[in-house]
Short mmCIF file of C-alpha atoms in Angstrom, two decimals:
data_model
loop_
_atom_site.label_atom_id
_atom_site.label_comp_id
_atom_site.label_asym_id
_atom_site.label_seq_id
_atom_site.Cartn_x
_atom_site.Cartn_y
_atom_site.Cartn_z
CA MET A 1 0.00 0.00 0.00
CA VAL A 2 1.23 3.42 -0.87
CA LYS A 3 -0.05 6.30 1.14
CA ALA A 4 0.81 9.92 0.60
CA SER A 5 -0.32 13.03 2.39
CA MET A 6 -0.16 16.69 1.45
CA SER A 7 -0.88 19.73 3.56
CA GLY A 8 -0.45 23.44 2.90
CA ALA A 9 2.61 22.83 0.79
CA VAL A 10 0.84 22.17 -2.45
CA SER A 11 3.18 21.40 -5.28
CA SER A 12 2.80 22.60 -8.82
CA MET A 13 1.72 19.12 -9.83
CA LEU A 14 -1.74 20.05 -8.64
CA ASN A 15 -2.24 21.71 -11.97
CA CYS A 16 -2.60 18.25 -13.49
CA ARG A 17 -5.85 16.53 -14.15
CA ALA A 18 -7.49 14.74 -11.26
CA SER A 19 -7.19 11.41 -13.02
CA SER A 20 -3.42 11.60 -13.03
CA LEU A 21 -3.10 12.61 -9.38
CA VAL A 22 -2.87 9.07 -8.06
CA LEU A 23 -0.16 8.26 -10.56
CA VAL A 24 1.67 11.42 -9.54
CA LEU A 25 1.56 10.40 -5.91
CA VAL A 26 2.87 6.93 -6.68
CA LEU A 27 5.70 8.43 -8.74
CA ALA A 28 6.43 10.94 -6.01
CA ALA A 29 6.59 8.15 -3.46
CA LEU A 30 8.97 6.21 -5.65
CA GLY A 31 11.05 9.33 -6.37
CA GLY A 32 14.29 10.00 -4.61
CA CYS A 33 15.94 6.92 -6.02
CA GLY A 34 17.41 7.31 -9.46
CA GLY A 35 19.93 9.81 -10.74
CA ALA A 36 20.37 10.52 -14.41
CA SER A 37 22.62 9.92 -17.35
CA VAL A 38 22.79 12.64 -20.00
CA SER A 39 24.86 13.48 -23.02
CA VAL A 40 25.37 17.00 -24.38
CA PRO A 41 24.23 17.22 -28.02
CA GLY A 42 26.76 18.77 -30.38
CA LEU A 43 24.51 21.59 -31.60
CA PHE A 44 26.22 24.93 -31.05
CA PRO A 45 26.04 28.28 -32.81
CA VAL A 46 28.99 29.92 -34.50
CA PRO A 47 30.10 33.15 -32.76
CA LEU A 48 29.22 36.36 -34.55
CA VAL A 49 32.48 38.31 -34.21
CA ASP A 50 35.08 40.00 -36.33
CA ARG A 51 37.29 37.11 -37.43
CA ILE A 52 41.00 37.11 -36.62
CA PRO A 53 42.72 36.89 -40.02
CA LEU A 54 44.86 33.87 -39.16
CA PRO A 55 44.78 30.13 -39.79
CA MET A 56 44.35 28.42 -36.41
CA GLY A 57 45.16 24.89 -35.32
CA LEU A 58 43.03 22.89 -32.91
CA HIS A 59 44.19 19.89 -30.95
CA LEU A 60 41.54 17.92 -29.09
CA ASP A 61 42.97 15.29 -26.80
CA GLU A 62 41.11 12.05 -26.10
CA SER A 63 40.92 13.06 -22.45
CA LEU A 64 38.65 15.91 -23.63
CA THR A 65 36.59 14.16 -26.31
CA GLY A 66 35.97 11.22 -24.00
CA TYR A 67 35.24 13.27 -20.88
CA VAL A 68 32.39 11.86 -18.79
CA HIS A 69 31.64 13.16 -15.32
CA ALA A 70 30.21 10.45 -13.07
CA GLU A 71 29.23 10.98 -9.47
CA GLU A 72 27.15 9.18 -6.89
CA LEU A 73 25.09 11.43 -4.66
CA GLU A 74 23.89 10.34 -1.26
CA GLU A 75 20.26 9.15 -1.52
CA GLN A 76 20.05 10.47 -5.10
CA GLY A 77 21.68 7.67 -7.03
CA GLU A 78 24.27 7.77 -9.76
CA TRP A 79 24.63 10.74 -12.10
CA GLU A 80 26.53 10.92 -15.34
CA ILE A 81 27.17 13.83 -17.71
CA ASP A 82 28.84 13.03 -21.03
CA LEU A 83 30.46 16.32 -22.06
CA GLY A 84 33.20 14.84 -24.24
CA SER A 85 31.09 13.84 -27.22
CA ALA A 86 30.09 17.47 -27.84
CA GLN A 87 33.55 19.03 -27.55
CA THR A 88 34.68 18.48 -31.14
CA GLN A 89 31.67 20.30 -32.63
CA MET A 90 31.78 22.94 -29.90
CA PHE A 91 35.40 23.95 -30.50
CA GLN A 92 35.12 23.56 -34.27
CA ASN A 93 32.21 26.05 -34.29
CA LEU A 94 33.89 28.34 -31.77
CA LEU A 95 37.16 28.68 -33.69
CA SER A 96 35.56 28.77 -37.14
CA GLY A 97 33.65 31.86 -35.98
CA MET A 98 36.75 33.49 -34.48
CA PHE A 99 39.42 32.72 -37.09
CA ASP A 100 39.73 32.77 -40.85
CA SER A 101 40.27 29.01 -40.97
CA VAL A 102 40.66 26.10 -38.55
CA TYR A 103 42.79 22.98 -38.98
CA PRO A 104 43.00 19.88 -36.81
CA VAL A 105 46.52 19.38 -35.44
CA ALA A 106 47.67 15.97 -34.18
CA ASN A 107 50.64 17.24 -32.19
CA PRO A 108 50.65 20.84 -30.93
CA ALA A 109 54.44 20.70 -30.40
CA GLU A 110 54.85 20.04 -34.13
CA PRO A 111 52.05 21.95 -35.79
CA GLY A 112 53.58 22.11 -39.28
CA GLY A 113 53.72 25.29 -41.30
CA GLU A 114 50.03 25.88 -42.07
CA VAL A 115 48.82 27.39 -38.81
CA ALA A 116 49.77 30.50 -36.83
CA GLY A 117 49.11 28.77 -33.52
CA VAL A 118 47.40 25.83 -31.89
CA LEU A 119 44.72 25.88 -29.22
CA VAL A 120 44.56 22.93 -26.84
CA PRO A 121 41.48 22.90 -24.59
CA ASN A 122 41.02 20.53 -21.67
CA ILE A 123 38.46 20.02 -18.93
CA SER A 124 40.09 20.03 -15.52
CA GLU A 125 36.98 19.78 -13.33
CA VAL A 126 33.20 19.43 -13.48
CA GLN A 127 30.74 20.02 -10.67
CA PHE A 128 26.99 19.98 -10.62
CA SER A 129 24.18 20.43 -8.14
CA THR A 130 20.60 19.20 -8.07
CA PRO A 131 17.51 21.09 -6.86
CA LEU A 132 17.37 18.78 -3.85
CA GLN A 133 20.87 19.81 -2.78
CA THR A 134 20.37 23.53 -3.20
CA ARG A 135 16.67 23.63 -2.21
CA SER A 136 15.91 25.51 -5.38
CA ASP A 137 14.29 24.71 -8.73
CA TYR A 138 17.61 24.66 -10.55
CA PHE A 139 20.08 22.13 -11.85
CA GLU A 140 23.47 23.82 -12.04
CA VAL A 141 26.65 22.74 -13.83
CA TRP A 142 30.15 24.20 -13.57
CA VAL A 143 32.88 23.24 -16.04
CA ARG A 144 36.45 24.32 -15.46
CA TYR A 145 38.47 24.40 -18.66
CA ARG A 146 42.19 24.87 -19.08
CA PHE A 147 43.45 26.27 -22.37
CA GLN A 148 46.93 26.13 -23.83
CA LEU A 149 48.15 28.20 -26.74
CA TYR A 150 51.09 26.94 -28.80
CA GLY A 151 52.93 29.10 -31.34
CA ARG A 152 53.57 28.18 -34.96
CA ASP A 153 56.94 26.67 -33.94
CA GLY A 154 55.32 24.40 -31.34
CA GLU A 155 56.41 26.43 -28.31
CA LEU A 156 53.93 26.75 -25.44
CA LEU A 157 53.08 30.47 -25.31
CA GLY A 158 50.60 30.52 -22.46
CA GLU A 159 47.83 28.80 -20.57
CA TRP A 160 44.80 30.02 -18.70
CA PRO A 161 41.70 28.68 -16.93
CA LEU A 162 38.06 29.41 -17.74
CA THR A 163 35.11 28.47 -15.55
CA ALA A 164 31.77 28.12 -17.29
CA TYR A 165 28.39 27.92 -15.62
CA GLY A 166 24.95 26.78 -16.71
CA LYS A 167 21.65 26.36 -14.97
CA ALA A 168 18.21 25.10 -15.90
CA ASP A 169 14.90 25.46 -14.12
CA GLU A 170 13.40 21.99 -13.63
CA ASP A 171 9.91 23.52 -13.74
CA ASN A 172 10.43 24.15 -17.45
CA TYR A 173 10.70 20.43 -18.19
CA GLY A 174 7.51 18.91 -16.85
CA MET A 175 7.21 16.04 -14.43
CA GLN A 176 10.09 13.87 -15.70
CA SER A 177 12.45 16.82 -15.52
CA ARG A 178 15.57 15.24 -14.11
CA GLU A 179 17.36 14.30 -17.33
CA PRO A 180 16.23 17.11 -19.67
CA ALA A 181 16.92 19.77 -17.02
CA LEU A 182 20.40 18.41 -16.22
CA GLN A 183 21.13 18.19 -19.94
CA ALA A 184 19.92 21.79 -20.45
CA ALA A 185 22.19 22.98 -17.60
CA ALA A 186 25.17 21.18 -19.17
CA VAL A 187 24.37 22.68 -22.60
CA ALA A 188 24.09 26.13 -20.98
CA ALA A 189 27.52 25.63 -19.38
CA CYS A 190 29.03 24.73 -22.77
CA ARG A 191 27.45 27.79 -24.40
CA ASP A 192 28.75 29.91 -21.52
CA ALA A 193 32.25 28.51 -22.10
CA MET A 194 32.00 29.51 -25.76
CA ALA A 195 30.68 32.99 -24.93
CA PHE A 196 33.28 33.55 -22.22
CA PHE A 197 36.09 32.33 -24.48
CA THR A 198 34.97 34.60 -27.31
CA VAL A 199 35.00 37.78 -25.22
CA GLN A 200 38.04 36.84 -23.08
CA PHE A 201 40.45 35.45 -25.69
CA ARG A 202 41.84 38.74 -26.97
CA THR A 203 42.38 40.04 -23.43
CA ILE A 204 44.74 37.25 -22.28
CA PRO A 205 48.24 38.85 -22.13
CA GLU A 206 49.96 35.93 -23.89
CA VAL A 207 47.29 35.94 -26.58
CA ARG A 208 47.63 39.69 -27.09
CA GLN A 209 51.38 39.27 -27.55
CA TRP A 210 50.84 36.41 -29.97
CA LEU A 211 48.30 38.44 -31.96
CA LEU A 212 50.72 41.38 -32.11
CA THR A 213 53.35 39.11 -33.58
CA GLU A 214 51.13 37.21 -35.97
CA ALA A 215 48.43 39.65 -37.04
CA GLY A 216 49.83 43.02 -36.09
CA GLY A 217 47.47 43.56 -33.14
CA PRO A 218 44.61 42.15 -31.08
CA SER A 219 41.76 42.93 -33.46
CA ARG A 220 38.32 43.14 -31.91
CA MET B 1 -35.86 15.90 4.35
CA ILE B 2 -32.77 16.64 6.40
CA ARG B 3 -30.76 14.34 4.15
CA TRP B 4 -32.02 16.16 1.03
CA HIS B 5 -31.12 19.50 2.65
CA GLN B 6 -27.59 18.28 3.37
CA GLN B 7 -27.17 17.10 -0.20
CA ALA B 8 -28.43 20.44 -1.55
CA LEU B 9 -26.07 22.32 0.76
CA ALA B 10 -23.12 20.22 -0.36
CA THR B 11 -24.01 20.74 -4.03
CA GLY B 12 -24.39 24.49 -3.46
CA CYS B 13 -20.96 24.70 -1.80
CA LEU B 14 -19.44 22.79 -4.70
CA LEU B 15 -21.04 25.11 -7.24
CA ASN B 16 -19.78 28.13 -5.34
CA LEU B 17 -16.29 26.69 -5.33
CA MET B 18 -16.44 25.91 -9.03
CA LEU B 19 -17.57 29.43 -9.81
CA ALA B 20 -15.14 31.14 -7.45
CA GLY B 21 -12.23 28.84 -8.33
CA GLY B 22 -11.83 30.22 -11.82
CA CYS B 23 -11.62 33.86 -10.72
CA VAL B 24 -8.45 35.80 -11.47
CA THR B 25 -7.93 39.49 -10.89
CA SER B 26 -5.40 41.06 -13.23
CA THR B 27 -4.12 44.59 -13.83
CA VAL B 28 -1.86 45.97 -16.55
CA GLN B 29 0.17 49.17 -16.43
CA GLN B 30 2.16 50.93 -19.11
CA VAL B 31 4.80 53.64 -19.07
CA ARG B 32 5.78 55.09 -22.45
CA GLU B 33 9.19 56.72 -22.78
CA SER B 34 9.12 57.38 -26.52
CA ALA B 35 6.93 56.97 -29.58
CA THR B 36 6.60 53.48 -31.02
CA GLY B 37 5.31 51.86 -34.19
CA MET B 38 6.46 49.22 -36.66
CA ASN B 39 5.76 48.15 -40.21
CA GLU B 40 4.97 44.71 -41.63
CA THR B 41 8.58 43.85 -42.44
CA GLU B 42 9.83 44.55 -38.91
CA SER B 43 9.87 42.10 -36.03
CA VAL B 44 10.26 41.85 -32.26
CA VAL B 45 11.88 39.29 -29.99
CA VAL B 46 10.77 38.36 -26.48
CA LEU B 47 13.62 37.39 -24.16
CA SER B 48 13.84 36.36 -20.52
CA ARG B 49 16.63 37.41 -18.19
CA LYS B 50 18.88 34.49 -17.24
CA THR B 51 21.38 36.34 -15.08
CA ARG B 52 23.27 34.08 -12.73
CA PRO B 53 22.48 35.29 -9.20
CA SER B 54 18.75 35.32 -9.84
CA GLN B 55 16.95 32.21 -8.72
CA GLU B 56 13.67 33.54 -10.05
CA GLU B 57 13.91 33.21 -13.78
CA THR B 58 10.84 33.86 -15.84
CA GLU B 59 9.21 30.56 -16.81
CA ALA B 60 10.05 29.41 -20.35
CA ASP B 61 6.42 28.65 -21.14
CA PHE B 62 5.44 32.21 -20.13
CA VAL B 63 7.91 33.70 -22.61
CA ASN B 64 6.64 31.28 -25.28
CA CYS B 65 3.08 32.25 -24.41
CA ILE B 66 3.84 35.97 -24.88
CA SER B 67 5.53 35.29 -28.24
CA LYS B 68 2.67 33.08 -29.41
CA SER B 69 -0.01 35.55 -28.29
CA MET B 70 1.72 38.45 -30.06
CA ARG B 71 1.93 36.43 -33.27
CA GLY B 72 -1.79 35.68 -33.21
CA GLY B 73 -4.99 37.73 -33.19
CA LYS B 74 -6.26 40.48 -35.44
CA GLN B 75 -3.11 42.54 -35.91
CA ARG B 76 -0.23 40.13 -35.98
CA VAL B 77 3.27 41.05 -34.98
CA ASN B 78 6.31 39.25 -36.44
CA VAL B 79 8.04 37.59 -33.48
CA VAL B 80 11.48 35.99 -33.77
CA GLY B 81 11.82 32.88 -31.56
CA GLU B 82 13.96 33.33 -28.44
CA GLN B 83 16.35 30.45 -29.12
CA ALA B 84 16.69 31.30 -32.81
CA PHE B 85 17.53 34.88 -31.83
CA ARG B 86 20.11 33.87 -29.21
CA ASP B 87 21.74 31.49 -31.73
CA ALA B 88 21.75 34.08 -34.51
CA LEU B 89 23.32 36.74 -32.26
CA PHE B 90 25.59 34.36 -30.32
CA PRO B 91 27.39 35.14 -28.03
CA TRP B 92 25.96 38.63 -27.42
CA PHE B 93 22.70 37.68 -25.69
CA GLU B 94 23.96 34.88 -23.42
CA PRO B 95 23.52 35.26 -19.63
CA ARG B 96 27.14 36.40 -19.26
CA THR B 97 27.15 38.90 -22.13
CA ALA B 98 23.59 40.21 -22.57
CA PRO B 99 23.22 43.99 -22.29
CA VAL B 100 21.72 45.08 -18.98
CA ASN B 101 20.40 48.48 -20.00
CA ALA B 102 19.01 49.91 -23.21
CA SER B 103 21.92 52.39 -23.12
CA ASP B 104 24.28 49.43 -23.74
CA LEU B 105 22.64 48.76 -27.10
CA PRO B 106 24.27 51.44 -29.30
CA GLU B 107 27.78 50.18 -28.51
CA LEU B 108 26.72 46.59 -29.16
CA ILE B 109 25.02 47.43 -32.43
CA SER B 110 28.04 49.44 -33.56
CA GLN B 111 29.66 46.10 -34.42
CA PRO B 112 29.03 45.73 -38.16
CA GLU B 113 28.39 41.95 -37.95
CA LEU B 114 25.69 42.46 -35.33
CA ALA B 115 24.05 45.36 -37.10
CA GLU B 116 23.92 43.33 -40.31
CA ARG B 117 22.41 40.29 -38.57
CA LEU B 118 19.81 42.40 -36.77
CA ALA B 119 18.89 44.03 -40.06
CA SER B 120 18.48 40.64 -41.72
CA LEU B 121 16.07 39.65 -38.92
CA GLY B 122 14.19 42.94 -39.37
CA LEU B 123 14.39 43.40 -35.62
CA ARG B 124 12.80 46.61 -34.34
CA TYR B 125 12.07 45.92 -30.67
CA LEU B 126 13.73 43.83 -27.99
CA ILE B 127 11.32 42.89 -25.22
CA TRP B 128 12.89 41.77 -21.95
CA ILE B 129 10.58 39.92 -19.59
CA GLU B 130 11.23 39.67 -15.86
CA GLY B 131 9.08 38.23 -13.10
CA ASP B 132 7.37 34.96 -12.27
CA THR B 133 4.34 33.29 -10.74
CA ASP B 134 4.52 32.20 -7.11
CA ARG B 135 2.24 30.53 -4.63
CA THR B 136 1.61 33.13 -1.94
CA ASP B 137 -0.76 31.27 0.36
CA SER B 138 -2.11 27.76 0.88
CA SER B 139 -4.15 25.85 3.42
CA GLY B 140 -6.07 22.61 3.95
CA SER B 141 -4.98 19.01 3.72
CA LEU B 142 -5.56 16.09 1.40
CA THR B 143 -4.75 12.41 1.88
CA CYS B 144 -4.61 9.79 -0.87
CA SER B 145 -4.31 6.02 -0.50
CA VAL B 146 -3.58 3.34 -3.06
CA THR B 147 -4.39 -0.27 -2.14
CA ALA B 148 -4.82 -3.53 -4.03
CA THR B 149 -8.58 -2.95 -4.11
CA GLY B 150 -8.52 0.65 -5.30
CA ALA B 151 -7.43 4.21 -4.68
CA GLY B 152 -9.01 7.32 -3.27
CA CYS B 153 -8.40 10.74 -1.77
CA PHE B 154 -10.10 12.79 0.92
CA GLY B 155 -9.64 16.38 2.01
CA PHE B 156 -9.68 19.96 0.82
CA LEU B 157 -6.89 22.19 -0.43
CA THR B 158 -6.85 25.83 -1.38
CA TRP B 159 -3.98 27.95 -2.61
CA GLU B 160 -3.40 31.43 -3.97
CA MET B 161 -1.11 32.22 -6.91
CA ASP B 162 0.37 35.62 -7.62
CA SER B 163 1.87 36.61 -10.98
CA GLY B 164 4.05 39.68 -11.40
CA TYR B 165 5.78 40.39 -14.70
CA GLU B 166 7.42 43.45 -16.22
CA ALA B 167 8.40 43.88 -19.86
CA GLN B 168 10.97 46.43 -20.94
CA VAL B 169 10.71 47.41 -24.59
CA TRP B 170 13.98 48.49 -26.19
CA ASP B 171 13.94 50.23 -29.54
CA VAL B 172 16.77 48.67 -31.55
CA ARG B 173 16.75 51.45 -34.14
CA SER B 174 17.24 54.31 -31.66
CA GLY B 175 18.98 52.32 -28.92
CA ASN B 176 16.58 53.73 -26.30
CA LEU B 177 14.11 52.37 -23.80
CA ALA B 178 10.73 52.77 -25.50
CA GLY B 179 8.75 51.95 -22.38
CA ARG B 180 7.63 49.43 -19.76
CA VAL B 181 4.53 47.29 -19.52
CA SER B 182 3.72 45.36 -16.34
CA SER B 183 1.08 42.80 -15.51
CA GLU B 184 -0.13 41.59 -12.10
CA ALA B 185 -2.59 38.74 -11.61
CA VAL B 186 -3.91 37.04 -8.46
CA GLY B 187 -6.18 34.02 -8.23
CA THR B 188 -7.27 31.33 -5.77
CA SER B 189 -7.55 27.65 -6.68
CA TYR B 190 -9.42 24.90 -4.81
CA MET B 191 -9.27 21.15 -4.74
CA PRO B 192 -11.92 19.24 -2.76
CA ALA B 193 -11.53 15.47 -2.74
CA VAL B 194 -14.09 12.80 -1.84
CA VAL B 195 -12.55 9.69 -3.39
CA VAL B 196 -11.73 11.65 -6.56
CA PRO B 197 -9.98 15.05 -6.26
CA LEU B 198 -11.68 17.83 -8.24
CA PRO B 199 -9.24 20.64 -9.01
CA PHE B 200 -10.66 24.11 -9.74
CA ILE B 201 -7.59 25.87 -10.99
CA ALA B 202 -7.42 29.65 -11.34
CA PRO B 203 -5.53 30.36 -14.61
CA VAL B 204 -3.31 33.04 -13.06
CA ARG B 205 -0.26 32.73 -15.29
CA SER B 206 -2.24 32.46 -18.52
CA SER B 207 -4.29 35.53 -17.54
CA ALA B 208 -1.09 37.46 -16.89
CA CYS B 209 0.24 36.27 -20.26
CA SER B 210 -2.81 37.22 -22.30
CA SER B 211 -3.16 40.66 -20.71
CA LEU B 212 0.56 41.44 -20.97
CA ALA B 213 0.80 40.18 -24.58
CA GLN B 214 -2.22 42.21 -25.63
CA GLN B 215 -0.83 45.36 -24.06
CA LEU B 216 2.64 44.80 -25.53
CA LYS B 217 1.14 44.34 -28.95
CA SER B 218 -0.81 47.53 -28.60
CA PHE B 219 2.32 49.28 -27.30
CA VAL B 220 4.70 48.33 -30.14
CA LEU B 221 2.03 49.01 -32.79
CA ASN B 222 1.35 52.35 -31.13
CA GLU B 223 -2.36 51.76 -30.69
CA GLY B 224 -2.64 53.48 -27.36
#
């Protein structure tokens, strides 16, 4: 027998039809166990900025393209966010919007003569929180990236961190909100990384110096 | 006789609840800062604020409702979808980069790529929506049981919902704040349950949406 009781704290599920209320209560009683497994889809826009007139290399390590964050939360089950599968499309779109051309580079220390530099992104840490943990309506995801910039001769010119953040309101995703809301928060974090990178890139001192050398100045 | 009287009383109470349950009180206010108006080739976009510290984002379905309502009706307004707009103007309207004030617009639009993209969308007005719908009061209790022989509920719940939304209308052409339109709506819902719960939901959010959308439409078309 399943028995559930509600008092003044009426949840938003009361907007549902009466016939589905019993089902809701059963699901609510069974809730709490679970977790979620989501993958970020590789659908990202191309930044709308003045392109840097240089050919750019991109090296994506397997540690990035295979990155999966897995975590077991107390009384909330196992959670998994596959970020790696979206990284190739994400960085391809990002750099193709920012540079004249983008080329994959197998070894950033030996980039060959075609590119002015090589960008090597990596994920150093991922954190997330659930609405139950924060007592809010939001899933939140933080992704800490670490970027390396190599010059055309393969020398490491600089490296810098970038922390991206995304959140998603579980109320926007109906009753089975766990997976779509977590996925939306992870997508938002990836978009934030792209946005942050776009506006920050030209302000990094090592990048400014590199742009001065290669393109005659840090164009907008 | 007494039994009939009790049944009539119960039916009367139920009818009262059904009638009262649907009631929503809504008000709309408008402040105009400059003249508005748009032609058939121009469009608007309705966006919600997604700034990080805020834990009270406007509901996605409310923003969709405003867009849909402005597209429909007698005098239709061209509305660009929120996601399509954010993708087309990426990364300039993301939570981290979106302009906070209308006065930030001229600098943003001075970028040739952005100006060109906005022109291709025919965008005339940016409408920023802030606010949400909250439960402000609730009382009563309701208990449901599910057994092998059946299921049932007993009790009575009542709750009050309060919607408060404000729309800022930015004129993309002039880079100024054209005005503000706000909508407030309050309504009480009831749910009595004798075996089967009977929800009488006050459509607070949809009332706020329809009144705000209508006023916004009138505002950008300069009908009053």
